[in-house]
Amino acid sequence: MKPLKLPCYCGSIRQASRVVTQMYDKALKPSGVKITQFSILRLLSRFPGLTTGEMAEALVMDSTTLTRTLKIIHDSKWIASTPGEDKRERHWALTGEGQARLQEAVPLWKSAQKEFAEKMSGVDLDELTQSVFQLVQKSTEAVD
């Protein structure tokens, strides 16, 4: 069966999200990194020492999903944690192996970016990105 055009904004965006995730995961496969892991590695490379809560907020992820992904990355020895002032709090940073894995994945991610841009030719991707970000901002402001 072919994909259905859904009359629901949420359903349509979820369909698109799954397609884009699959495309990026396929491109990143040689590095062993999934796009969800890549986003976390990249975030920690720019902002080492973030807590789980800070990462969840920055990535707009629920903490349970983030915690599962952090465990996988931690078990792979790509990240390490140190305790915070509150013993339950953890600060995360890339390990040397995580930095190497990220460096291996970046060119593959750039290739996925290029593939996405080619598939979306005729669409103003800067405008699309800005529109999606506005939705994220408005949605997270409503929660605060």
Short mmCIF file of C-alpha atoms in Angstrom, two decimals:
data_model
loop_
_atom_site.label_atom_id
_atom_site.label_comp_id
_atom_site.label_asym_id
_atom_site.label_seq_id
_atom_site.Cartn_x
_atom_site.Cartn_y
_atom_site.Cartn_z
CA MET A 1 0.00 0.00 0.00
CA LYS A 2 1.23 3.50 -0.81
CA PRO A 3 1.55 6.12 1.94
CA LEU A 4 -1.68 7.93 2.63
CA LYS A 5 -2.09 11.69 2.58
CA LEU A 6 -3.48 12.26 6.05
CA PRO A 7 -6.00 14.99 6.88
CA CYS A 8 -4.28 15.51 10.24
CA TYR A 9 -1.41 17.96 10.76
CA CYS A 10 0.11 15.80 13.48
CA GLY A 11 -0.16 12.58 11.47
CA SER A 12 1.38 14.22 8.41
CA ILE A 13 4.29 15.66 10.37
CA ARG A 14 4.87 12.28 12.07
CA GLN A 15 4.92 10.56 8.66
CA ALA A 16 7.47 13.07 7.41
CA SER A 17 9.51 12.72 10.60
CA ARG A 18 9.71 8.94 10.18
CA VAL A 19 10.80 9.28 6.55
CA VAL A 20 13.47 11.86 7.41
CA THR A 21 14.70 9.82 10.39
CA GLN A 22 15.00 6.71 8.21
CA MET A 23 16.91 8.68 5.57
CA TYR A 24 19.40 10.07 8.11
CA ASP A 25 19.79 6.73 9.91
CA LYS A 26 20.59 5.06 6.58
CA ALA A 27 23.20 7.71 5.75
CA LEU A 28 24.77 7.50 9.22
CA LYS A 29 24.78 3.68 9.37
CA PRO A 30 28.48 3.24 8.43
CA SER A 31 29.40 5.24 11.57
CA GLY A 32 27.20 3.13 13.84
CA VAL A 33 25.41 6.28 15.03
CA LYS A 34 21.66 6.87 14.74
CA ILE A 35 20.35 10.39 14.14
CA THR A 36 18.94 10.59 17.69
CA GLN A 37 22.39 9.72 19.05
CA PHE A 38 24.08 12.10 16.62
CA SER A 39 21.97 15.00 17.90
CA ILE A 40 23.01 14.26 21.48
CA LEU A 41 26.70 13.83 20.60
CA ARG A 42 26.66 17.08 18.65
CA LEU A 43 24.90 18.93 21.48
CA LEU A 44 27.43 17.66 24.04
CA SER A 45 30.31 18.56 21.75
CA ARG A 46 29.08 22.17 21.75
CA PHE A 47 27.89 22.27 25.38
CA PRO A 48 29.82 19.79 27.53
CA GLY A 49 28.56 19.26 31.06
CA LEU A 50 24.84 19.52 30.35
CA THR A 51 22.49 17.68 32.66
CA THR A 52 19.89 15.24 31.40
CA GLY A 53 17.18 17.83 32.08
CA GLU A 54 19.04 20.54 30.16
CA MET A 55 19.50 18.20 27.19
CA ALA A 56 15.83 17.18 27.27
CA GLU A 57 14.84 20.85 27.23
CA ALA A 58 17.26 21.78 24.43
CA LEU A 59 16.22 18.84 22.25
CA VAL A 60 12.54 19.03 23.25
CA MET A 61 12.60 15.35 24.19
CA ASP A 62 10.84 13.67 27.03
CA SER A 63 13.33 12.67 29.70
CA THR A 64 12.39 8.96 29.59
CA THR A 65 13.23 8.72 25.88
CA LEU A 66 16.39 10.74 26.38
CA THR A 67 17.47 8.58 29.32
CA ARG A 68 17.10 5.41 27.21
CA THR A 69 19.20 6.93 24.43
CA LEU A 70 21.82 8.21 26.90
CA LYS A 71 22.14 4.69 28.33
CA ILE A 72 22.86 3.25 24.88
CA ILE A 73 25.44 5.95 24.15
CA HIS A 74 26.97 5.60 27.61
CA ASP A 75 27.19 1.80 27.28
CA SER A 76 28.96 2.37 23.95
CA LYS A 77 31.48 4.52 25.86
CA TRP A 78 30.79 7.61 23.72
CA ILE A 79 29.77 9.72 26.72
CA ALA A 80 30.59 9.80 30.40
CA SER A 81 28.83 11.37 33.35
CA THR A 82 29.91 13.07 36.52
CA PRO A 83 27.65 13.68 39.50
CA GLY A 84 26.27 17.14 40.17
CA GLU A 85 25.75 18.86 43.50
CA ASP A 86 22.54 16.90 43.83
CA LYS A 87 23.60 13.22 43.75
CA ARG A 88 20.70 12.41 41.38
CA GLU A 89 21.94 14.97 38.85
CA ARG A 90 24.38 13.90 36.15
CA HIS A 91 26.55 16.10 33.92
CA TRP A 92 27.37 14.55 30.57
CA ALA A 93 30.35 14.97 28.25
CA LEU A 94 31.80 13.26 25.21
CA THR A 95 34.61 10.80 25.68
CA GLY A 96 37.51 10.61 23.24
CA GLU A 97 35.74 7.71 21.57
CA GLY A 98 32.53 9.73 21.37
CA GLN A 99 34.37 12.65 19.77
CA ALA A 100 35.95 10.28 17.23
CA ARG A 101 32.56 8.71 16.48
CA LEU A 102 31.03 12.16 15.99
CA GLN A 103 33.84 13.20 13.63
CA GLU A 104 33.24 10.03 11.62
CA ALA A 105 29.50 10.72 11.48
CA VAL A 106 29.62 14.42 10.50
CA PRO A 107 30.49 13.87 6.80
CA LEU A 108 27.74 11.22 6.58
CA TRP A 109 25.30 13.67 8.20
CA LYS A 110 26.33 16.34 5.68
CA SER A 111 25.59 13.85 2.91
CA ALA A 112 22.11 13.27 4.41
CA GLN A 113 21.60 17.04 4.58
CA LYS A 114 22.45 17.29 0.88
CA GLU A 115 20.13 14.37 0.02
CA PHE A 116 17.31 15.98 1.98
CA ALA A 117 17.85 19.31 0.19
CA GLU A 118 17.78 17.54 -3.19
CA LYS A 119 14.53 15.71 -2.33
CA MET A 120 13.03 19.01 -1.19
CA SER A 121 14.14 21.04 -4.21
CA GLY A 122 11.70 23.87 -4.78
CA VAL A 123 11.02 24.23 -1.05
CA ASP A 124 12.59 27.12 0.83
CA LEU A 125 14.40 25.07 3.49
CA ASP A 126 15.39 28.13 5.50
CA GLU A 127 11.72 29.10 5.70
CA LEU A 128 10.72 25.51 6.54
CA THR A 129 13.31 25.35 9.31
CA GLN A 130 12.20 28.72 10.69
CA SER A 131 8.53 27.70 10.62
CA VAL A 132 9.23 24.44 12.43
CA PHE A 133 11.37 26.27 15.00
CA GLN A 134 8.58 28.82 15.58
CA LEU A 135 6.21 25.93 16.29
CA VAL A 136 8.70 24.48 18.77
CA GLN A 137 9.21 27.85 20.46
CA LYS A 138 5.49 28.59 20.74
CA SER A 139 4.79 25.10 22.05
CA THR A 140 7.51 25.19 24.67
CA GLU A 141 6.56 28.73 25.77
CA ALA A 142 3.00 27.51 26.40
CA VAL A 143 4.38 24.79 28.70
CA ASP A 144 6.57 27.18 30.72
#
